[in-house]
Amino acid sequence: MIKSKSIKKRRRIALQGKKGNGSVKWNSAIHIVAHLFNLEHYHWSQSPEAEGLVAALSKLGDTPNETYLNPIRTFHTNTITELLTTIAGITGLLISLALILIMTSSTEFIRQVSYELFWYTHHVFIIFFIGLAIHGAGRIVRGQTPESLLLHNISFCRDHLEEWQARCPAPQFSGKEPSAWKWVLGPVVLYACERIIRFWRFQQEVIITKVVSHPSGVLELCMKKRDFKMAPGQYVLIQCPSISTLEWHPFTLTSAPQEDFFSVHIRAAGDWTEALCKAFGAEGQPLKEPWNLPRWEPISFLCIKVSTR
Ligand SMILES: Cc1cc2nc3c(=O)[nH]c(=O)nc-3n(C[C@H](O)[C@H](O)[C@H](O)COP(=O)(O)OP(=O)(O)OC[C@H]3O[C@@H](n4cnc5c(N)ncnc54)[C@H](O)[C@@H]3O)c2cc1C
């Protein structure tokens, strides 16, 4: 009952993760398309055909004492080149590529065929978050300064361009303060704490007390770890350095909380689990009666490292 509750919770988290991914995908697409349209609009505003308020605002910044609003300063330029010479452009491109890699390698098909490809590619999230944190640092999005807004009557001045020198002081603009890092900081700090706790936990010694090779390629490992307290439905991440120092695989705890050990049942489902069964000499076991199953007890060789979840 408690375990099924935990599984439901895990499924709910997975579903929320999927919804979150969907919203990141669509919001990013809207953000990119909006910026591209804006860039083209900025460029066109510098063309000889542009007139009215748009042209007047775009020309600001050419003389001393004026600040600019339009980051594209001349019509005789290529918008892509302009884009790729800004922090926002370079980081935006990196973030988009990282997101495309993460999204495409997270599909169920890729996870089924090559979980490692999905797992390692997912780590470009580091580039994604660094890029996101500094994306606005170039302050490419500009607005009229609060001081200028006090002196410059927008509703009057926007309709009286000919009065700009006489009754309307030139509006002053500045780059908007970047804020993405504020949204990134909290989750990144939490993630870093989780990694540190995991690192600290996996340094602790694990003793394998019993190994049972069940029929149908299932390996049961009973383990002990100092101060380890388990909760029903919990899973542990297991690493076997002799197989791979990078791979950590999750397995649900199958022992009861009152027992003085904790156990997992591992089904040989692919490369890593098969190698683990082989490491314990349990690969290709013919079906046996339960009382004839091989047991090793107690074993204390440290093939594995465990990090709790
Ligand atoms: C929370 C959780 C609890 C789990 N508990 C158990 C358990 O108690 N017993 C058990 O036998 N298996 C359990 N699994 C599945 C187990 O982690 C994978 O079968 C194992 O990691 C396969 O690794 P592989 O390299 O041998 O297989 P691969 O050839 O890499 O993949 C075989 C299958 O396992 C999936 N898989 C591979 N690696 C992972 C991973 N790190 N996380 C999730 N799925 C993966 C793949 O998508 C594929 O469908 C659990 C998975 C999760 C997410």
PDB file of N, CA and C in Angstrom, residues 96-147:
ATOM      1  N   SER A  96      19.642  27.013 -27.225  1.00  0.00           N
ATOM      2  CA  SER A  96      18.696  26.343 -28.139  1.00  0.00           C
ATOM      3  C   SER A  96      19.246  24.991 -28.583  1.00  0.00           C
ATOM      4  N   LEU A  97      20.558  24.965 -28.924  1.00  0.00           N
ATOM      5  CA  LEU A  97      21.153  23.685 -29.358  1.00  0.00           C
ATOM      6  C   LEU A  97      21.111  22.668 -28.220  1.00  0.00           C
ATOM      7  N   ALA A  98      21.444  23.148 -27.003  1.00  0.00           N
ATOM      8  CA  ALA A  98      21.426  22.244 -25.836  1.00  0.00           C
ATOM      9  C   ALA A  98      20.020  21.694 -25.627  1.00  0.00           C
ATOM     10  N   LEU A  99      19.026  22.579 -25.755  1.00  0.00           N
ATOM     11  CA  LEU A  99      17.641  22.159 -25.537  1.00  0.00           C
ATOM     12  C   LEU A  99      17.200  21.137 -26.594  1.00  0.00           C
ATOM     13  N   ILE A 100      17.597  21.396 -27.848  1.00  0.00           N
ATOM     14  CA  ILE A 100      17.220  20.456 -28.922  1.00  0.00           C
ATOM     15  C   ILE A 100      17.842  19.081 -28.643  1.00  0.00           C
ATOM     16  N   LEU A 101      19.133  19.091 -28.222  1.00  0.00           N
ATOM     17  CA  LEU A 101      19.813  17.811 -27.916  1.00  0.00           C
ATOM     18  C   LEU A 101      19.114  17.088 -26.763  1.00  0.00           C
ATOM     19  N   ILE A 102      18.786  17.843 -25.721  1.00  0.00           N
ATOM     20  CA  ILE A 102      18.140  17.247 -24.540  1.00  0.00           C
ATOM     21  C   ILE A 102      16.784  16.662 -24.923  1.00  0.00           C
ATOM     22  N   MET A 103      16.002  17.456 -25.669  1.00  0.00           N
ATOM     23  CA  MET A 103      14.640  17.029 -26.029  1.00  0.00           C
ATOM     24  C   MET A 103      14.666  15.797 -26.939  1.00  0.00           C
ATOM     25  N   THR A 104      15.522  15.853 -27.967  1.00  0.00           N
ATOM     26  CA  THR A 104      15.500  14.743 -28.932  1.00  0.00           C
ATOM     27  C   THR A 104      16.057  13.450 -28.330  1.00  0.00           C
ATOM     28  N   SER A 105      17.035  13.587 -27.410  1.00  0.00           N
ATOM     29  CA  SER A 105      17.604  12.360 -26.842  1.00  0.00           C
ATOM     30  C   SER A 105      16.785  11.838 -25.667  1.00  0.00           C
ATOM     31  N   SER A 106      15.721  12.571 -25.291  1.00  0.00           N
ATOM     32  CA  SER A 106      14.894  12.106 -24.158  1.00  0.00           C
ATOM     33  C   SER A 106      13.686  11.314 -24.620  1.00  0.00           C
ATOM     34  N   THR A 107      13.534  11.119 -25.902  1.00  0.00           N
ATOM     35  CA  THR A 107      12.350  10.397 -26.367  1.00  0.00           C
ATOM     36  C   THR A 107      12.384   8.956 -25.864  1.00  0.00           C
ATOM     37  N   GLU A 108      11.208   8.372 -25.728  1.00  0.00           N
ATOM     38  CA  GLU A 108      11.128   7.014 -25.188  1.00  0.00           C
ATOM     39  C   GLU A 108      11.955   6.050 -26.037  1.00  0.00           C
ATOM     40  N   PHE A 109      11.933   6.267 -27.362  1.00  0.00           N
ATOM     41  CA  PHE A 109      12.654   5.377 -28.276  1.00  0.00           C
ATOM     42  C   PHE A 109      14.157   5.368 -27.944  1.00  0.00           C
ATOM     43  N   ILE A 110      14.745   6.567 -27.810  1.00  0.00           N
ATOM     44  CA  ILE A 110      16.186   6.668 -27.511  1.00  0.00           C
ATOM     45  C   ILE A 110      16.482   6.045 -26.144  1.00  0.00           C
ATOM     46  N   ARG A 111      15.605   6.321 -25.153  1.00  0.00           N
ATOM     47  CA  ARG A 111      15.855   5.776 -23.806  1.00  0.00           C
ATOM     48  C   ARG A 111      15.818   4.256 -23.801  1.00  0.00           C
ATOM     49  N   GLN A 112      14.937   3.694 -24.650  1.00  0.00           N
ATOM     50  CA  GLN A 112      14.845   2.233 -24.720  1.00  0.00           C
ATOM     51  C   GLN A 112      16.064   1.649 -25.435  1.00  0.00           C
ATOM     52  N   VAL A 113      16.458   2.308 -26.540  1.00  0.00           N
ATOM     53  CA  VAL A 113      17.546   1.759 -27.366  1.00  0.00           C
ATOM     54  C   VAL A 113      18.906   1.996 -26.717  1.00  0.00           C
ATOM     55  N   SER A 114      19.146   3.239 -26.251  1.00  0.00           N
ATOM     56  CA  SER A 114      20.436   3.530 -25.626  1.00  0.00           C
ATOM     57  C   SER A 114      20.238   4.516 -24.481  1.00  0.00           C
ATOM     58  N   TYR A 115      20.037   3.944 -23.299  1.00  0.00           N
ATOM     59  CA  TYR A 115      19.801   4.787 -22.128  1.00  0.00           C
ATOM     60  C   TYR A 115      21.002   5.686 -21.870  1.00  0.00           C
ATOM     61  N   GLU A 116      22.225   5.168 -22.159  1.00  0.00           N
ATOM     62  CA  GLU A 116      23.445   5.933 -21.898  1.00  0.00           C
ATOM     63  C   GLU A 116      23.483   7.201 -22.758  1.00  0.00           C
ATOM     64  N   LEU A 117      23.062   7.061 -24.038  1.00  0.00           N
ATOM     65  CA  LEU A 117      23.044   8.216 -24.941  1.00  0.00           C
ATOM     66  C   LEU A 117      22.163   9.310 -24.347  1.00  0.00           C
ATOM     67  N   PHE A 118      20.965   8.899 -23.892  1.00  0.00           N
ATOM     68  CA  PHE A 118      20.039   9.838 -23.257  1.00  0.00           C
ATOM     69  C   PHE A 118      20.684  10.453 -22.017  1.00  0.00           C
ATOM     70  N   TRP A 119      21.292   9.615 -21.192  1.00  0.00           N
ATOM     71  CA  TRP A 119      21.808  10.054 -19.902  1.00  0.00           C
ATOM     72  C   TRP A 119      22.957  11.051 -20.051  1.00  0.00           C
ATOM     73  N   TYR A 120      23.926  10.694 -20.911  1.00  0.00           N
ATOM     74  CA  TYR A 120      25.089  11.580 -21.054  1.00  0.00           C
ATOM     75  C   TYR A 120      24.707  12.861 -21.787  1.00  0.00           C
ATOM     76  N   THR A 121      23.841  12.740 -22.815  1.00  0.00           N
ATOM     77  CA  THR A 121      23.427  13.944 -23.552  1.00  0.00           C
ATOM     78  C   THR A 121      22.674  14.888 -22.624  1.00  0.00           C
ATOM     79  N   HIS A 122      21.932  14.320 -21.667  1.00  0.00           N
ATOM     80  CA  HIS A 122      21.147  15.146 -20.749  1.00  0.00           C
ATOM     81  C   HIS A 122      22.039  16.104 -19.962  1.00  0.00           C
ATOM     82  N   HIS A 123      23.321  15.761 -19.831  1.00  0.00           N
ATOM     83  CA  HIS A 123      24.215  16.611 -19.041  1.00  0.00           C
ATOM     84  C   HIS A 123      24.602  17.911 -19.737  1.00  0.00           C
ATOM     85  N   VAL A 124      24.161  18.103 -20.988  1.00  0.00           N
ATOM     86  CA  VAL A 124      24.394  19.427 -21.589  1.00  0.00           C
ATOM     87  C   VAL A 124      23.494  20.460 -20.892  1.00  0.00           C
ATOM     88  N   PHE A 125      22.677  19.977 -19.931  1.00  0.00           N
ATOM     89  CA  PHE A 125      21.882  20.920 -19.152  1.00  0.00           C
ATOM     90  C   PHE A 125      22.796  21.917 -18.426  1.00  0.00           C
ATOM     91  N   ILE A 126      24.062  21.512 -18.185  1.00  0.00           N
ATOM     92  CA  ILE A 126      25.014  22.424 -17.517  1.00  0.00           C
ATOM     93  C   ILE A 126      25.244  23.647 -18.430  1.00  0.00           C
ATOM     94  N   ILE A 127      25.472  23.365 -19.742  1.00  0.00           N
ATOM     95  CA  ILE A 127      25.645  24.466 -20.714  1.00  0.00           C
ATOM     96  C   ILE A 127      24.358  25.293 -20.765  1.00  0.00           C
ATOM     97  N   PHE A 128      23.211  24.573 -20.753  1.00  0.00           N
ATOM     98  CA  PHE A 128      21.911  25.246 -20.825  1.00  0.00           C
ATOM     99  C   PHE A 128      21.762  26.254 -19.688  1.00  0.00           C
ATOM    100  N   PHE A 129      22.034  25.823 -18.453  1.00  0.00           N
ATOM    101  CA  PHE A 129      21.818  26.708 -17.309  1.00  0.00           C
ATOM    102  C   PHE A 129      22.841  27.841 -17.249  1.00  0.00           C
ATOM    103  N   ILE A 130      24.119  27.534 -17.605  1.00  0.00           N
ATOM    104  CA  ILE A 130      25.123  28.611 -17.607  1.00  0.00           C
ATOM    105  C   ILE A 130      24.714  29.660 -18.648  1.00  0.00           C
ATOM    106  N   GLY A 131      24.342  29.172 -19.848  1.00  0.00           N
ATOM    107  CA  GLY A 131      23.918  30.081 -20.928  1.00  0.00           C
ATOM    108  C   GLY A 131      22.720  30.920 -20.514  1.00  0.00           C
ATOM    109  N   LEU A 132      21.770  30.264 -19.849  1.00  0.00           N
ATOM    110  CA  LEU A 132      20.542  30.950 -19.423  1.00  0.00           C
ATOM    111  C   LEU A 132      20.864  32.045 -18.395  1.00  0.00           C
ATOM    112  N   ALA A 133      21.787  31.726 -17.482  1.00  0.00           N
ATOM    113  CA  ALA A 133      22.118  32.688 -16.424  1.00  0.00           C
ATOM    114  C   ALA A 133      22.760  33.948 -16.992  1.00  0.00           C
ATOM    115  N   ILE A 134      23.553  33.808 -18.072  1.00  0.00           N
ATOM    116  CA  ILE A 134      24.242  35.003 -18.601  1.00  0.00           C
ATOM    117  C   ILE A 134      23.588  35.547 -19.877  1.00  0.00           C
ATOM    118  N   HIS A 135      22.455  34.945 -20.268  1.00  0.00           N
ATOM    119  CA  HIS A 135      21.786  35.319 -21.521  1.00  0.00           C
ATOM    120  C   HIS A 135      21.474  36.831 -21.587  1.00  0.00           C
ATOM    121  N   GLY A 136      21.041  37.391 -20.474  1.00  0.00           N
ATOM    122  CA  GLY A 136      20.628  38.801 -20.495  1.00  0.00           C
ATOM    123  C   GLY A 136      21.740  39.765 -20.126  1.00  0.00           C
ATOM    124  N   ALA A 137      22.980  39.222 -19.901  1.00  0.00           N
ATOM    125  CA  ALA A 137      24.070  40.077 -19.401  1.00  0.00           C
ATOM    126  C   ALA A 137      24.417  41.220 -20.357  1.00  0.00           C
ATOM    127  N   GLY A 138      24.215  41.022 -21.657  1.00  0.00           N
ATOM    128  CA  GLY A 138      24.539  42.065 -22.644  1.00  0.00           C
ATOM    129  C   GLY A 138      23.513  43.196 -22.653  1.00  0.00           C
ATOM    130  N   ARG A 139      22.413  43.020 -21.925  1.00  0.00           N
ATOM    131  CA  ARG A 139      21.348  44.036 -21.789  1.00  0.00           C
ATOM    132  C   ARG A 139      20.875  44.547 -23.144  1.00  0.00           C
ATOM    133  N   ILE A 140      20.583  43.607 -24.020  1.00  0.00           N
ATOM    134  CA  ILE A 140      20.175  43.973 -25.375  1.00  0.00           C
ATOM    135  C   ILE A 140      18.735  44.516 -25.387  1.00  0.00           C
ATOM    136  N   VAL A 141      17.934  44.067 -24.423  1.00  0.00           N
ATOM    137  CA  VAL A 141      16.553  44.576 -24.334  1.00  0.00           C
ATOM    138  C   VAL A 141      16.612  45.895 -23.577  1.00  0.00           C
ATOM    139  N   ARG A 142      16.189  46.974 -24.259  1.00  0.00           N
ATOM    140  CA  ARG A 142      16.358  48.311 -23.686  1.00  0.00           C
ATOM    141  C   ARG A 142      15.019  48.982 -23.439  1.00  0.00           C
ATOM    142  N   GLY A 143      15.036  49.939 -22.547  1.00  0.00           N
ATOM    143  CA  GLY A 143      13.806  50.681 -22.243  1.00  0.00           C
ATOM    144  C   GLY A 143      14.161  52.084 -21.793  1.00  0.00           C
ATOM    145  N   GLN A 144      13.152  52.955 -21.758  1.00  0.00           N
ATOM    146  CA  GLN A 144      13.399  54.337 -21.358  1.00  0.00           C
ATOM    147  C   GLN A 144      13.683  54.388 -19.860  1.00  0.00           C
ATOM    148  N   THR A 145      14.645  55.179 -19.467  1.00  0.00           N
ATOM    149  CA  THR A 145      15.030  55.226 -18.042  1.00  0.00           C
ATOM    150  C   THR A 145      13.931  55.938 -17.232  1.00  0.00           C
ATOM    151  N   PRO A 146      13.777  55.615 -15.954  1.00  0.00           N
ATOM    152  CA  PRO A 146      12.735  56.262 -15.129  1.00  0.00           C
ATOM    153  C   PRO A 146      12.926  57.782 -15.074  1.00  0.00           C
ATOM    154  N   GLU A 147      14.195  58.263 -15.041  1.00  0.00           N
ATOM    155  CA  GLU A 147      14.455  59.714 -14.977  1.00  0.00           C
ATOM    156  C   GLU A 147      13.961  60.388 -16.247  1.00  0.00           C
TER     157      GLU A 147
END
